[in-house]
Amino acid sequence: MQPAMQPAVAVTALFTGPVKPLARPGHPPVPSGIAKSAQAGPVRLYVTGFEGDEQGDRIYHGGPDKAVHHYPSEHYVMWRMRFPGSPVTLAAGAFGENVSTTGMTEQNVCIGDTYRVGTALLQVSQGRQPCWKLNRRLDHPEAAFIVQQSGATGWYYRVLESGVLARGDRLVLLERPCPDWPLARLIGALFPNAANPAILRAEWRAAAALGPLSANWRQTFLRRAESGLVEDWGRRLIET
């Protein structure tokens, strides 16, 4: 069933921040931009991301297809129950997102959705692939894997038009070119919980043909459709 066209949803919090050391007892700190600060006033947004926002590893984080990270605030109820020992408060901003809202989730947001927010124009480009830095952030060795398998990963936008955003601005949906592809379906195809090669390969071929999807994800789906194999996620999910 296709998701309904959601009404405009307000940005309840906006986060940016510089790279800071992310610590783990017994290990050297690593540079990360996951610890961001809430911004009360307007923030300028460029094709590469928000002014004052940084990523510790630009090979795997940031870039035009991952300029803005959006995470639904309602997911944190689940994470507070799942990670009661987290050293950081599990509320908006904890996962390193830029944009927080209530009312938009992976169930009702589709790949390619285009939103006007403030004076900027954004397009949903891919979901998030959690990495081991989330394990450090939450002080849990399998946090990234658990978030991945839940499907509650959040998503990224590319910036079609630069502009200025502020808390309270509303995300107004202008276009939905892929109504059959809510992010829940896309994330489920990338992180399958069951192995049915025939069904998965058909789904991967269909996903690889999605024009608004980031080139990296389309290449991943195409490679899988051709090989029938899922790549090893160990290096991304587990810190050695």
Coordinates of N, CA and C in Angstrom, one line a residue:
M1 N 0.8 -1.2 0.0 CA 0.0 0.0 0.0 C 0.9 1.2 0.0
Q2 N 0.5 2.2 -0.8 CA 1.3 3.4 -0.9 C 1.1 4.3 0.3
P3 N 2.1 5.0 0.8 CA 1.9 5.9 1.9 C 1.2 7.1 1.5
A4 N 0.4 7.6 2.4 CA -0.4 8.8 2.1 C 0.5 10.0 2.0
M5 N 0.1 11.0 1.3 CA 0.8 12.3 1.2 C 0.7 13.0 2.5
Q6 N 1.7 13.1 3.3 CA 1.6 13.7 4.7 C 1.4 15.2 4.6
P7 N 0.8 15.7 5.6 CA 0.7 17.2 5.7 C 2.0 17.8 6.1
A8 N 2.2 19.1 6.0 CA 3.4 19.7 6.3 C 3.7 19.5 7.8
V9 N 5.0 19.2 8.1 CA 5.5 18.9 9.4 C 6.5 19.9 9.8
A10 N 6.5 20.4 11.0 CA 7.4 21.4 11.5 C 8.7 20.7 12.0
V11 N 9.8 21.5 11.7 CA 11.1 21.1 12.3 C 11.1 21.5 13.7
T12 N 11.2 20.4 14.6 CA 11.1 20.7 16.0 C 12.5 21.0 16.6
A13 N 13.6 20.6 16.0 CA 14.9 20.9 16.4 C 15.9 20.8 15.2
L14 N 16.9 21.6 15.3 CA 17.9 21.7 14.2 C 19.3 21.6 14.9
F15 N 20.1 20.7 14.4 CA 21.4 20.5 15.0 C 22.6 20.6 14.0
T16 N 23.7 21.2 14.5 CA 24.9 21.2 13.7 C 26.1 21.1 14.7
G17 N 27.2 20.9 14.2 CA 28.4 20.9 15.1 C 29.7 20.5 14.5
P18 N 30.8 21.0 15.1 CA 32.1 20.6 14.5 C 32.5 19.2 14.9
V19 N 33.6 18.8 14.3 CA 34.2 17.5 14.6 C 34.8 17.6 16.0
K20 N 34.5 16.5 16.8 CA 35.1 16.4 18.2 C 35.6 15.0 18.4
P21 N 36.5 14.8 19.3 CA 37.0 13.5 19.6 C 35.8 12.6 20.2
L22 N 35.7 11.4 19.7 CA 34.7 10.5 20.3 C 35.5 9.4 21.0
A23 N 35.3 9.3 22.3 CA 36.1 8.4 23.1 C 35.5 7.0 23.3
R24 N 36.4 6.1 23.7 CA 36.1 4.8 24.1 C 37.1 4.3 25.0
P25 N 36.8 3.9 26.3 CA 37.8 3.4 27.2 C 38.7 2.4 26.6
G26 N 40.0 2.6 26.8 CA 41.0 1.7 26.3 C 41.4 1.8 24.9
H27 N 40.8 2.8 24.2 CA 41.1 3.0 22.8 C 41.3 4.4 22.5
P28 N 42.1 4.8 21.5 CA 42.3 6.2 21.2 C 41.0 6.8 20.7
P29 N 40.8 8.1 20.9 CA 39.6 8.8 20.4 C 39.6 8.9 18.9
V30 N 38.5 9.0 18.3 CA 38.4 9.1 16.9 C 37.6 10.4 16.6
P31 N 37.9 11.1 15.5 CA 37.2 12.3 15.1 C 35.8 12.0 14.6
S32 N 34.8 12.7 15.1 CA 33.4 12.4 14.7 C 32.6 13.7 14.8
G33 N 31.6 13.8 14.0 CA 30.6 15.0 14.1 C 29.3 14.5 14.6
I34 N 29.2 13.4 15.3 CA 28.0 12.9 15.8 C 27.4 13.7 17.0
A35 N 28.3 14.4 17.7 CA 27.8 15.2 18.9 C 27.5 16.6 18.4
K36 N 26.3 16.9 18.1 CA 25.9 18.2 17.6 C 25.1 19.0 18.7
S37 N 25.0 20.3 18.4 CA 24.3 21.2 19.3 C 23.0 21.7 18.7
A38 N 22.0 21.9 19.5 CA 20.7 22.5 18.9 C 21.0 24.0 18.6
Q39 N 20.4 24.4 17.5 CA 20.5 25.8 17.0 C 19.2 26.5 17.1
A40 N 19.2 27.5 17.9 CA 17.9 28.3 18.1 C 17.5 29.2 16.9
G41 N 18.5 29.7 16.2 CA 18.3 30.6 15.1 C 18.4 30.0 13.8
P42 N 18.2 30.7 12.7 CA 18.3 30.2 11.4 C 19.8 29.8 11.0
V43 N 19.9 28.7 10.2 CA 21.2 28.2 9.8 C 21.2 28.1 8.3
R44 N 22.2 28.6 7.7 CA 22.4 28.5 6.2 C 22.7 27.1 5.8
L45 N 22.1 26.6 4.7 CA 22.3 25.3 4.2 C 22.8 25.4 2.7
Y46 N 23.9 24.7 2.5 CA 24.5 24.6 1.2 C 24.3 23.2 0.6
V47 N 24.8 23.0 -0.6 CA 24.7 21.7 -1.3 C 25.5 20.7 -0.5
T48 N 26.5 21.1 0.2 CA 27.3 20.2 1.0 C 26.9 20.0 2.4
G49 N 25.9 20.8 2.9 CA 25.4 20.7 4.2 C 25.3 22.0 4.9
F50 N 25.0 21.9 6.2 CA 24.7 23.2 7.0 C 26.0 23.9 7.3
E51 N 26.0 25.2 7.4 CA 27.1 26.0 7.8 C 27.4 25.6 9.3
G52 N 28.7 25.3 9.5 CA 29.1 25.0 10.9 C 29.0 23.5 11.2
D53 N 28.5 22.7 10.2 CA 28.4 21.3 10.5 C 29.5 20.5 9.8
E54 N 30.1 19.6 10.5 CA 31.3 18.8 10.0 C 31.1 17.3 10.2
Q55 N 31.9 16.6 9.4 CA 32.0 15.1 9.5 C 33.4 14.7 9.8
G56 N 33.6 13.7 10.6 CA 34.9 13.3 10.9 C 35.6 12.4 9.9
D57 N 34.8 11.8 9.0 CA 35.3 10.9 8.0 C 34.5 11.2 6.7
R58 N 35.1 12.1 5.8 CA 34.4 12.5 4.7 C 34.3 11.4 3.6
I59 N 35.0 10.3 3.8 CA 34.9 9.2 2.8 C 33.6 8.6 2.9
Y60 N 33.1 8.3 4.1 CA 31.9 7.6 4.3 C 30.7 8.5 4.8
H61 N 31.0 9.7 5.2 CA 30.0 10.6 5.8 C 30.0 11.9 5.0
G62 N 28.8 12.5 4.9 CA 28.7 13.8 4.2 C 28.7 13.6 2.7
G63 N 28.9 14.7 2.0 CA 28.8 14.7 0.5 C 27.4 15.1 0.0
P64 N 27.3 15.4 -1.2 CA 26.0 16.0 -1.8 C 24.8 15.1 -1.5
D65 N 25.0 13.8 -1.6 CA 23.8 12.9 -1.4 C 23.5 12.6 0.1
K66 N 24.4 13.1 1.0 CA 24.2 13.0 2.4 C 24.4 14.3 3.1
A67 N 23.8 15.3 2.5 CA 24.1 16.7 3.0 C 23.3 17.0 4.3
V68 N 22.1 16.4 4.5 CA 21.3 16.6 5.7 C 20.8 15.3 6.2
H69 N 20.9 15.0 7.5 CA 20.4 13.8 8.1 C 19.2 14.2 8.9
H70 N 18.1 13.4 8.6 CA 16.8 13.6 9.3 C 16.5 12.4 10.1
Y71 N 16.1 12.6 11.4 CA 15.8 11.4 12.2 C 14.5 11.7 13.0
P72 N 13.5 10.8 13.0 CA 12.3 11.0 13.6 C 12.4 11.0 15.2
S73 N 11.9 12.0 15.8 CA 12.1 12.0 17.3 C 11.3 10.9 18.0
E74 N 10.2 10.4 17.4 CA 9.4 9.4 18.0 C 10.1 8.1 18.2
H75 N 11.2 7.9 17.4 CA 11.9 6.6 17.6 C 12.6 6.5 18.9
Y76 N 12.9 7.6 19.5 CA 13.7 7.6 20.8 C 13.0 6.9 21.9
V77 N 11.7 6.8 21.9 CA 11.0 6.0 22.9 C 11.5 4.6 22.9
M78 N 11.6 4.0 21.7 CA 12.1 2.7 21.6 C 13.5 2.5 22.0
W79 N 14.4 3.5 21.7 CA 15.8 3.4 22.0 C 16.0 3.6 23.5
R80 N 15.2 4.4 24.2 CA 15.4 4.5 25.6 C 15.1 3.2 26.3
M81 N 14.2 2.4 25.8 CA 13.9 1.1 26.4 C 15.0 0.1 26.0
R82 N 15.5 0.2 24.8 CA 16.5 -0.8 24.3 C 17.9 -0.5 24.9
F83 N 18.3 0.8 25.1 CA 19.6 1.1 25.6 C 19.5 1.9 26.9
P84 N 19.0 1.3 27.9 CA 18.9 2.1 29.2 C 20.2 2.6 29.8
G85 N 21.3 2.0 29.4 CA 22.6 2.4 30.0 C 23.3 3.4 29.1
S86 N 22.7 4.0 28.1 CA 23.3 4.9 27.3 C 23.9 6.1 28.1
P87 N 25.1 6.5 27.8 CA 25.7 7.7 28.5 C 25.2 9.0 28.0
V88 N 24.5 9.0 26.8 CA 23.9 10.2 26.3 C 22.4 10.1 26.4
T89 N 21.7 11.2 26.6 CA 20.3 11.2 26.7 C 19.7 10.8 25.4
L90 N 18.8 9.8 25.3 CA 18.3 9.4 24.0 C 17.0 10.2 23.7
A91 N 17.3 11.3 23.2 CA 16.3 12.3 22.7 C 16.8 12.9 21.5
A92 N 16.0 13.8 20.9 CA 16.4 14.4 19.6 C 17.9 14.9 19.6
G93 N 18.6 14.6 18.6 CA 20.0 14.9 18.5 C 21.0 13.8 18.9
A94 N 20.5 12.8 19.6 CA 21.4 11.8 20.1 C 22.1 11.0 19.0
F95 N 21.5 10.8 17.9 CA 22.1 10.0 16.8 C 22.8 10.8 15.8
G96 N 23.1 12.1 16.1 CA 23.8 12.9 15.2 C 23.1 13.5 14.0
E97 N 21.7 13.5 14.1 CA 20.9 14.1 13.1 C 21.0 15.6 13.0
N98 N 20.7 16.1 11.8 CA 20.6 17.6 11.7 C 19.2 18.1 11.9
V99 N 18.2 17.3 11.5 CA 16.8 17.7 11.5 C 16.0 16.7 12.3
S100 N 15.2 17.2 13.3 CA 14.3 16.3 14.1 C 12.8 16.8 13.9
T101 N 11.9 15.8 13.7 CA 10.5 16.1 13.6 C 9.7 15.1 14.3
T102 N 8.4 15.3 14.4 CA 7.4 14.3 14.8 C 6.4 14.3 13.7
G103 N 6.1 13.1 13.2 CA 5.1 12.9 12.2 C 5.7 12.4 10.8
M104 N 7.0 12.4 10.7 CA 7.6 11.8 9.5 C 8.4 10.7 9.9
T105 N 8.2 9.5 9.3 CA 9.0 8.3 9.6 C 9.3 7.6 8.3
E106 N 10.0 6.5 8.4 CA 10.4 5.7 7.2 C 9.1 5.0 6.6
Q107 N 8.0 5.0 7.3 CA 6.8 4.5 6.8 C 6.1 5.4 5.8
N108 N 6.2 6.7 6.0 CA 5.4 7.7 5.2 C 6.3 8.7 4.4
V109 N 7.6 8.4 4.4 CA 8.5 9.2 3.5 C 9.0 8.3 2.5
C110 N 9.0 8.8 1.2 CA 9.5 7.9 0.1 C 10.8 8.5 -0.5
I111 N 11.5 7.6 -1.1 CA 12.7 8.0 -1.8 C 12.3 9.0 -2.9
G112 N 13.1 10.1 -3.0 CA 12.8 11.1 -4.1 C 11.8 12.1 -3.6
D113 N 11.2 12.0 -2.5 CA 10.3 13.1 -2.0 C 11.0 14.4 -1.9
T114 N 10.4 15.4 -2.4 CA 11.0 16.7 -2.5 C 10.2 17.7 -1.6
Y115 N 11.0 18.4 -0.7 CA 10.4 19.3 0.3 C 10.9 20.7 0.2
R116 N 10.0 21.6 0.3 CA 10.4 23.0 0.6 C 10.4 23.2 2.1
V117 N 11.5 23.7 2.6 CA 11.6 24.0 4.1 C 12.5 25.2 4.2
G118 N 11.9 26.2 4.9 CA 12.6 27.5 4.9 C 12.7 28.0 3.5
T119 N 13.9 28.4 3.1 CA 14.1 28.8 1.7 C 14.8 27.8 0.9
A120 N 15.1 26.6 1.5 CA 15.8 25.5 0.8 C 14.9 24.5 0.2
L121 N 15.4 23.8 -0.8 CA 14.6 22.7 -1.4 C 15.5 21.4 -1.3
L122 N 14.8 20.4 -0.6 CA 15.5 19.1 -0.3 C 14.9 18.0 -1.0
Q123 N 15.7 16.9 -1.3 CA 15.1 15.7 -1.9 C 15.7 14.5 -1.1
V124 N 14.8 13.6 -0.7 CA 15.2 12.4 0.0 C 16.1 11.5 -1.0
S125 N 17.3 11.2 -0.5 CA 18.3 10.6 -1.4 C 18.6 9.1 -1.0
Q126 N 18.6 8.8 0.3 CA 18.9 7.4 0.7 C 18.6 7.3 2.2
G127 N 18.6 6.1 2.7 CA 18.6 5.9 4.2 C 19.9 6.0 4.8
R128 N 20.0 5.9 6.1 CA 21.3 5.9 6.8 C 21.8 4.5 7.0
Q129 N 23.1 4.3 6.9 CA 23.7 3.1 7.2 C 24.5 3.3 8.5
P130 N 24.0 2.8 9.6 CA 24.7 3.1 10.9 C 26.1 2.5 10.9
C131 N 27.0 3.2 11.5 CA 28.4 2.6 11.6 C 28.8 2.5 13.1
W132 N 29.9 1.9 13.3 CA 30.4 1.6 14.7 C 30.5 2.8 15.6
K133 N 30.6 4.0 15.0 CA 30.7 5.1 15.9 C 29.5 5.3 16.8
L134 N 28.3 4.8 16.3 CA 27.1 4.8 17.1 C 27.3 3.9 18.3
N135 N 28.1 2.8 18.2 CA 28.4 1.9 19.3 C 29.1 2.7 20.4
R136 N 30.1 3.5 20.0 CA 30.8 4.3 20.9 C 29.9 5.4 21.6
R137 N 29.1 6.0 20.8 CA 28.2 7.0 21.3 C 27.2 6.5 22.3
L138 N 26.7 5.3 22.1 CA 25.7 4.7 23.1 C 26.4 3.7 24.1
D139 N 27.7 3.5 23.9 CA 28.4 2.6 24.8 C 27.8 1.2 24.8
H140 N 27.5 0.7 23.5 CA 26.9 -0.6 23.4 C 27.6 -1.2 22.1
P141 N 28.1 -2.4 22.2 CA 28.9 -3.0 21.1 C 28.1 -3.3 19.9
E142 N 26.8 -3.4 20.0 CA 26.0 -3.8 18.8 C 24.9 -2.8 18.5
A143 N 25.1 -1.5 19.0 CA 24.1 -0.5 18.8 C 23.8 -0.3 17.3
A144 N 24.9 -0.2 16.5 CA 24.7 0.1 15.0 C 23.9 -1.0 14.4
F145 N 24.3 -2.3 14.7 CA 23.6 -3.4 14.1 C 22.1 -3.4 14.5
I146 N 21.8 -3.2 15.8 CA 20.4 -3.2 16.2 C 19.6 -2.1 15.6
V147 N 20.2 -0.9 15.4 CA 19.5 0.2 14.7 C 19.3 -0.2 13.3
Q148 N 20.3 -0.8 12.6 CA 20.1 -1.2 11.2 C 19.0 -2.2 11.0
Q149 N 19.0 -3.2 11.9 CA 17.9 -4.2 11.7 C 16.6 -3.8 12.1
S150 N 16.5 -2.7 12.9 CA 15.1 -2.2 13.3 C 14.5 -1.5 12.1
G151 N 15.2 -1.0 11.1 CA 14.7 -0.2 10.0 C 14.5 1.3 10.4
A152 N 14.7 1.6 11.7 CA 14.5 3.0 12.2 C 15.8 3.7 12.1
T153 N 16.3 3.9 10.8 CA 17.6 4.5 10.6 C 17.6 6.0 10.3
G154 N 16.5 6.5 10.0 CA 16.5 7.9 9.5 C 16.9 7.9 8.0
W155 N 17.1 9.1 7.5 CA 17.4 9.2 6.1 C 18.1 10.5 5.8
Y156 N 18.6 10.6 4.5 CA 19.4 11.8 4.1 C 18.7 12.5 3.0
Y157 N 19.0 13.8 2.9 CA 18.6 14.6 1.8 C 19.8 15.1 1.0
R158 N 19.5 15.3 -0.3 CA 20.4 16.1 -1.1 C 19.8 17.5 -1.2
V159 N 20.6 18.5 -1.4 CA 20.1 19.9 -1.4 C 19.9 20.4 -2.9
L160 N 18.7 20.5 -3.3 CA 18.4 21.0 -4.7 C 18.6 22.5 -4.8
E161 N 18.2 23.2 -3.8 CA 18.4 24.6 -3.7 C 18.9 25.0 -2.4
S162 N 20.0 25.8 -2.3 CA 20.5 26.2 -1.0 C 19.5 27.2 -0.4
G163 N 19.6 27.4 0.9 CA 18.7 28.4 1.5 C 19.0 28.5 3.0
V164 N 18.0 28.9 3.8 CA 18.2 29.1 5.2 C 17.0 28.3 5.9
L165 N 17.4 27.6 7.0 CA 16.4 26.8 7.7 C 16.4 27.3 9.2
A166 N 15.3 27.1 9.9 CA 15.3 27.4 11.3 C 14.3 26.5 12.0
R167 N 14.4 26.3 13.2 CA 13.4 25.5 14.0 C 12.1 26.2 13.8
G168 N 11.1 25.3 13.6 CA 9.7 25.9 13.4 C 9.3 25.9 11.9
D169 N 10.3 25.9 11.0 CA 10.0 25.9 9.6 C 9.3 24.6 9.3
R170 N 8.4 24.6 8.3 CA 7.6 23.4 8.0 C 8.2 22.7 6.7
L171 N 8.2 21.4 6.7 CA 8.6 20.6 5.6 C 7.3 20.4 4.7
V172 N 7.3 21.1 3.6 CA 6.1 21.0 2.7 C 6.5 20.1 1.5
L173 N 5.7 19.0 1.4 CA 6.0 18.0 0.3 C 5.5 18.6 -1.0
L174 N 6.4 18.7 -2.0 CA 6.0 19.3 -3.3 C 5.9 18.2 -4.3
E175 N 6.7 17.1 -4.2 CA 6.7 16.1 -5.3 C 7.0 14.7 -4.7
R176 N 6.3 13.7 -5.2 CA 6.6 12.3 -4.7 C 6.7 11.4 -6.0
P177 N 7.9 11.4 -6.6 CA 8.0 10.6 -7.9 C 8.0 9.1 -7.7
C178 N 8.2 8.6 -6.5 CA 8.3 7.1 -6.3 C 7.4 6.7 -5.1
P179 N 6.1 6.8 -5.3 CA 5.1 6.6 -4.2 C 5.1 5.1 -3.8
D180 N 5.6 4.2 -4.6 CA 5.7 2.8 -4.3 C 6.9 2.4 -3.4
W181 N 7.7 3.4 -3.2 CA 9.0 3.1 -2.5 C 9.1 4.0 -1.2
P182 N 8.3 3.7 -0.2 CA 8.6 4.3 1.1 C 10.0 3.8 1.6
L183 N 10.6 4.6 2.4 CA 11.9 4.3 2.9 C 11.9 2.9 3.6
A184 N 10.8 2.6 4.3 CA 10.8 1.3 5.0 C 11.0 0.1 4.0
R185 N 10.5 0.2 2.8 CA 10.7 -0.8 1.8 C 12.1 -0.8 1.3
L186 N 12.7 0.4 1.0 CA 14.0 0.5 0.6 C 15.0 0.0 1.6
I187 N 14.8 0.4 2.9 CA 15.7 0.0 3.9 C 15.6 -1.5 4.1
G188 N 14.4 -2.1 4.0 CA 14.2 -3.5 4.1 C 14.9 -4.3 3.0
A189 N 15.0 -3.7 1.8 CA 15.7 -4.3 0.7 C 17.2 -4.3 0.9
L190 N 17.7 -3.2 1.5 CA 19.2 -3.1 1.7 C 19.6 -4.0 2.9
F191 N 18.8 -4.1 3.9 CA 19.1 -4.8 5.1 C 18.1 -6.0 5.3
P192 N 18.0 -6.9 4.4 CA 17.0 -8.0 4.5 C 17.1 -8.9 5.7
N193 N 16.0 -9.2 6.3 CA 16.0 -10.1 7.5 C 15.8 -11.5 7.1
A194 N 15.4 -11.8 5.9 CA 15.1 -13.1 5.4 C 15.8 -13.3 4.0
A195 N 16.3 -14.5 3.8 CA 16.9 -14.8 2.5 C 16.0 -15.6 1.6
N196 N 15.4 -14.9 0.6 CA 14.7 -15.5 -0.4 C 15.3 -14.9 -1.7
P197 N 16.3 -15.6 -2.3 CA 17.0 -15.1 -3.4 C 16.2 -14.5 -4.6
A198 N 15.1 -15.3 -5.0 CA 14.4 -14.8 -6.1 C 13.6 -13.5 -5.8
I199 N 13.0 -13.4 -4.7 CA 12.3 -12.2 -4.3 C 13.3 -11.0 -4.1
L200 N 14.4 -11.3 -3.4 CA 15.3 -10.2 -3.2 C 16.0 -9.7 -4.4
R201 N 16.3 -10.6 -5.4 CA 17.0 -10.1 -6.6 C 16.0 -9.3 -7.4
A202 N 14.7 -9.6 -7.4 CA 13.8 -8.8 -8.1 C 13.6 -7.4 -7.4
E203 N 13.6 -7.4 -6.1 CA 13.6 -6.1 -5.4 C 14.8 -5.3 -5.6
W204 N 15.9 -5.9 -5.6 CA 17.2 -5.2 -5.8 C 17.2 -4.6 -7.2
R205 N 16.8 -5.3 -8.2 CA 16.7 -4.8 -9.6 C 15.8 -3.5 -9.6
A206 N 14.7 -3.6 -9.0 CA 13.7 -2.5 -9.0 C 14.3 -1.3 -8.3
A207 N 15.0 -1.6 -7.1 CA 15.6 -0.5 -6.4 C 16.8 0.2 -7.2
A208 N 17.5 -0.6 -7.9 CA 18.6 -0.1 -8.7 C 18.2 0.9 -9.8
A209 N 16.9 0.7 -10.2 CA 16.4 1.6 -11.3 C 15.7 2.9 -10.8
L210 N 15.8 3.1 -9.5 CA 15.2 4.3 -8.9 C 16.0 5.6 -9.2
G211 N 15.6 6.4 -10.0 CA 16.3 7.6 -10.4 C 16.8 8.5 -9.3
P212 N 15.9 8.8 -8.3 CA 16.3 9.7 -7.2 C 17.2 9.1 -6.2
L213 N 17.4 7.8 -6.2 CA 18.2 7.1 -5.2 C 19.7 7.5 -5.4
S214 N 20.4 7.6 -4.4 CA 21.9 8.0 -4.5 C 22.6 6.9 -5.3
A215 N 23.6 7.4 -6.1 CA 24.4 6.5 -6.9 C 25.0 5.4 -6.2
N216 N 25.5 5.6 -5.0 CA 26.1 4.6 -4.2 C 25.1 3.4 -3.9
W217 N 23.9 3.8 -3.5 CA 22.9 2.7 -3.2 C 22.4 2.0 -4.4
R218 N 22.3 2.7 -5.5 CA 21.9 2.1 -6.8 C 23.0 1.1 -7.2
Q219 N 24.2 1.5 -7.1 CA 25.3 0.5 -7.5 C 25.3 -0.7 -6.6
T220 N 25.0 -0.5 -5.3 CA 25.0 -1.6 -4.4 C 23.8 -2.6 -4.8
F221 N 22.7 -2.0 -5.1 CA 21.6 -2.9 -5.5 C 21.8 -3.6 -6.8
L222 N 22.4 -2.9 -7.7 CA 22.7 -3.5 -9.0 C 23.8 -4.7 -8.9
R223 N 24.8 -4.4 -8.1 CA 25.8 -5.5 -7.8 C 25.1 -6.7 -7.2
R224 N 24.2 -6.5 -6.2 CA 23.6 -7.6 -5.6 C 22.7 -8.3 -6.6
A225 N 21.9 -7.6 -7.4 CA 21.0 -8.2 -8.4 C 21.8 -9.1 -9.3
E226 N 23.0 -8.7 -9.7 CA 23.8 -9.5 -10.6 C 24.5 -10.7 -9.9
S227 N 24.9 -10.5 -8.7 CA 25.7 -11.6 -8.0 C 24.8 -12.4 -7.1
G228 N 23.7 -11.9 -6.6 CA 22.8 -12.6 -5.7 C 23.4 -12.6 -4.3
L229 N 24.4 -11.8 -4.0 CA 25.1 -11.8 -2.7 C 25.0 -10.5 -2.0
V230 N 24.9 -10.6 -0.7 CA 24.9 -9.4 0.2 C 26.3 -9.2 0.7
E231 N 26.8 -7.9 0.6 CA 28.2 -7.7 1.0 C 28.3 -7.8 2.6
D232 N 29.6 -7.9 3.0 CA 29.9 -8.1 4.4 C 29.8 -6.7 5.1
W233 N 29.0 -6.6 6.2 CA 28.8 -5.3 6.9 C 29.7 -5.2 8.1
G234 N 30.6 -6.2 8.3 CA 31.3 -6.2 9.5 C 32.2 -5.0 9.8
R235 N 32.9 -4.5 8.8 CA 33.8 -3.3 9.0 C 33.0 -2.1 9.4
R236 N 31.8 -2.0 8.8 CA 31.0 -0.8 9.1 C 30.4 -0.8 10.5
L237 N 30.0 -2.0 10.9 CA 29.2 -2.2 12.1 C 30.0 -2.5 13.4
I238 N 31.2 -3.1 13.2 CA 31.9 -3.6 14.4 C 33.3 -2.9 14.5
E239 N 33.6 -2.3 15.6 CA 34.9 -1.7 15.8 C 35.8 -2.8 16.4
T240 N 36.9 -3.0 15.7 CA 37.9 -4.0 16.1 C 38.9 -3.4 17.0

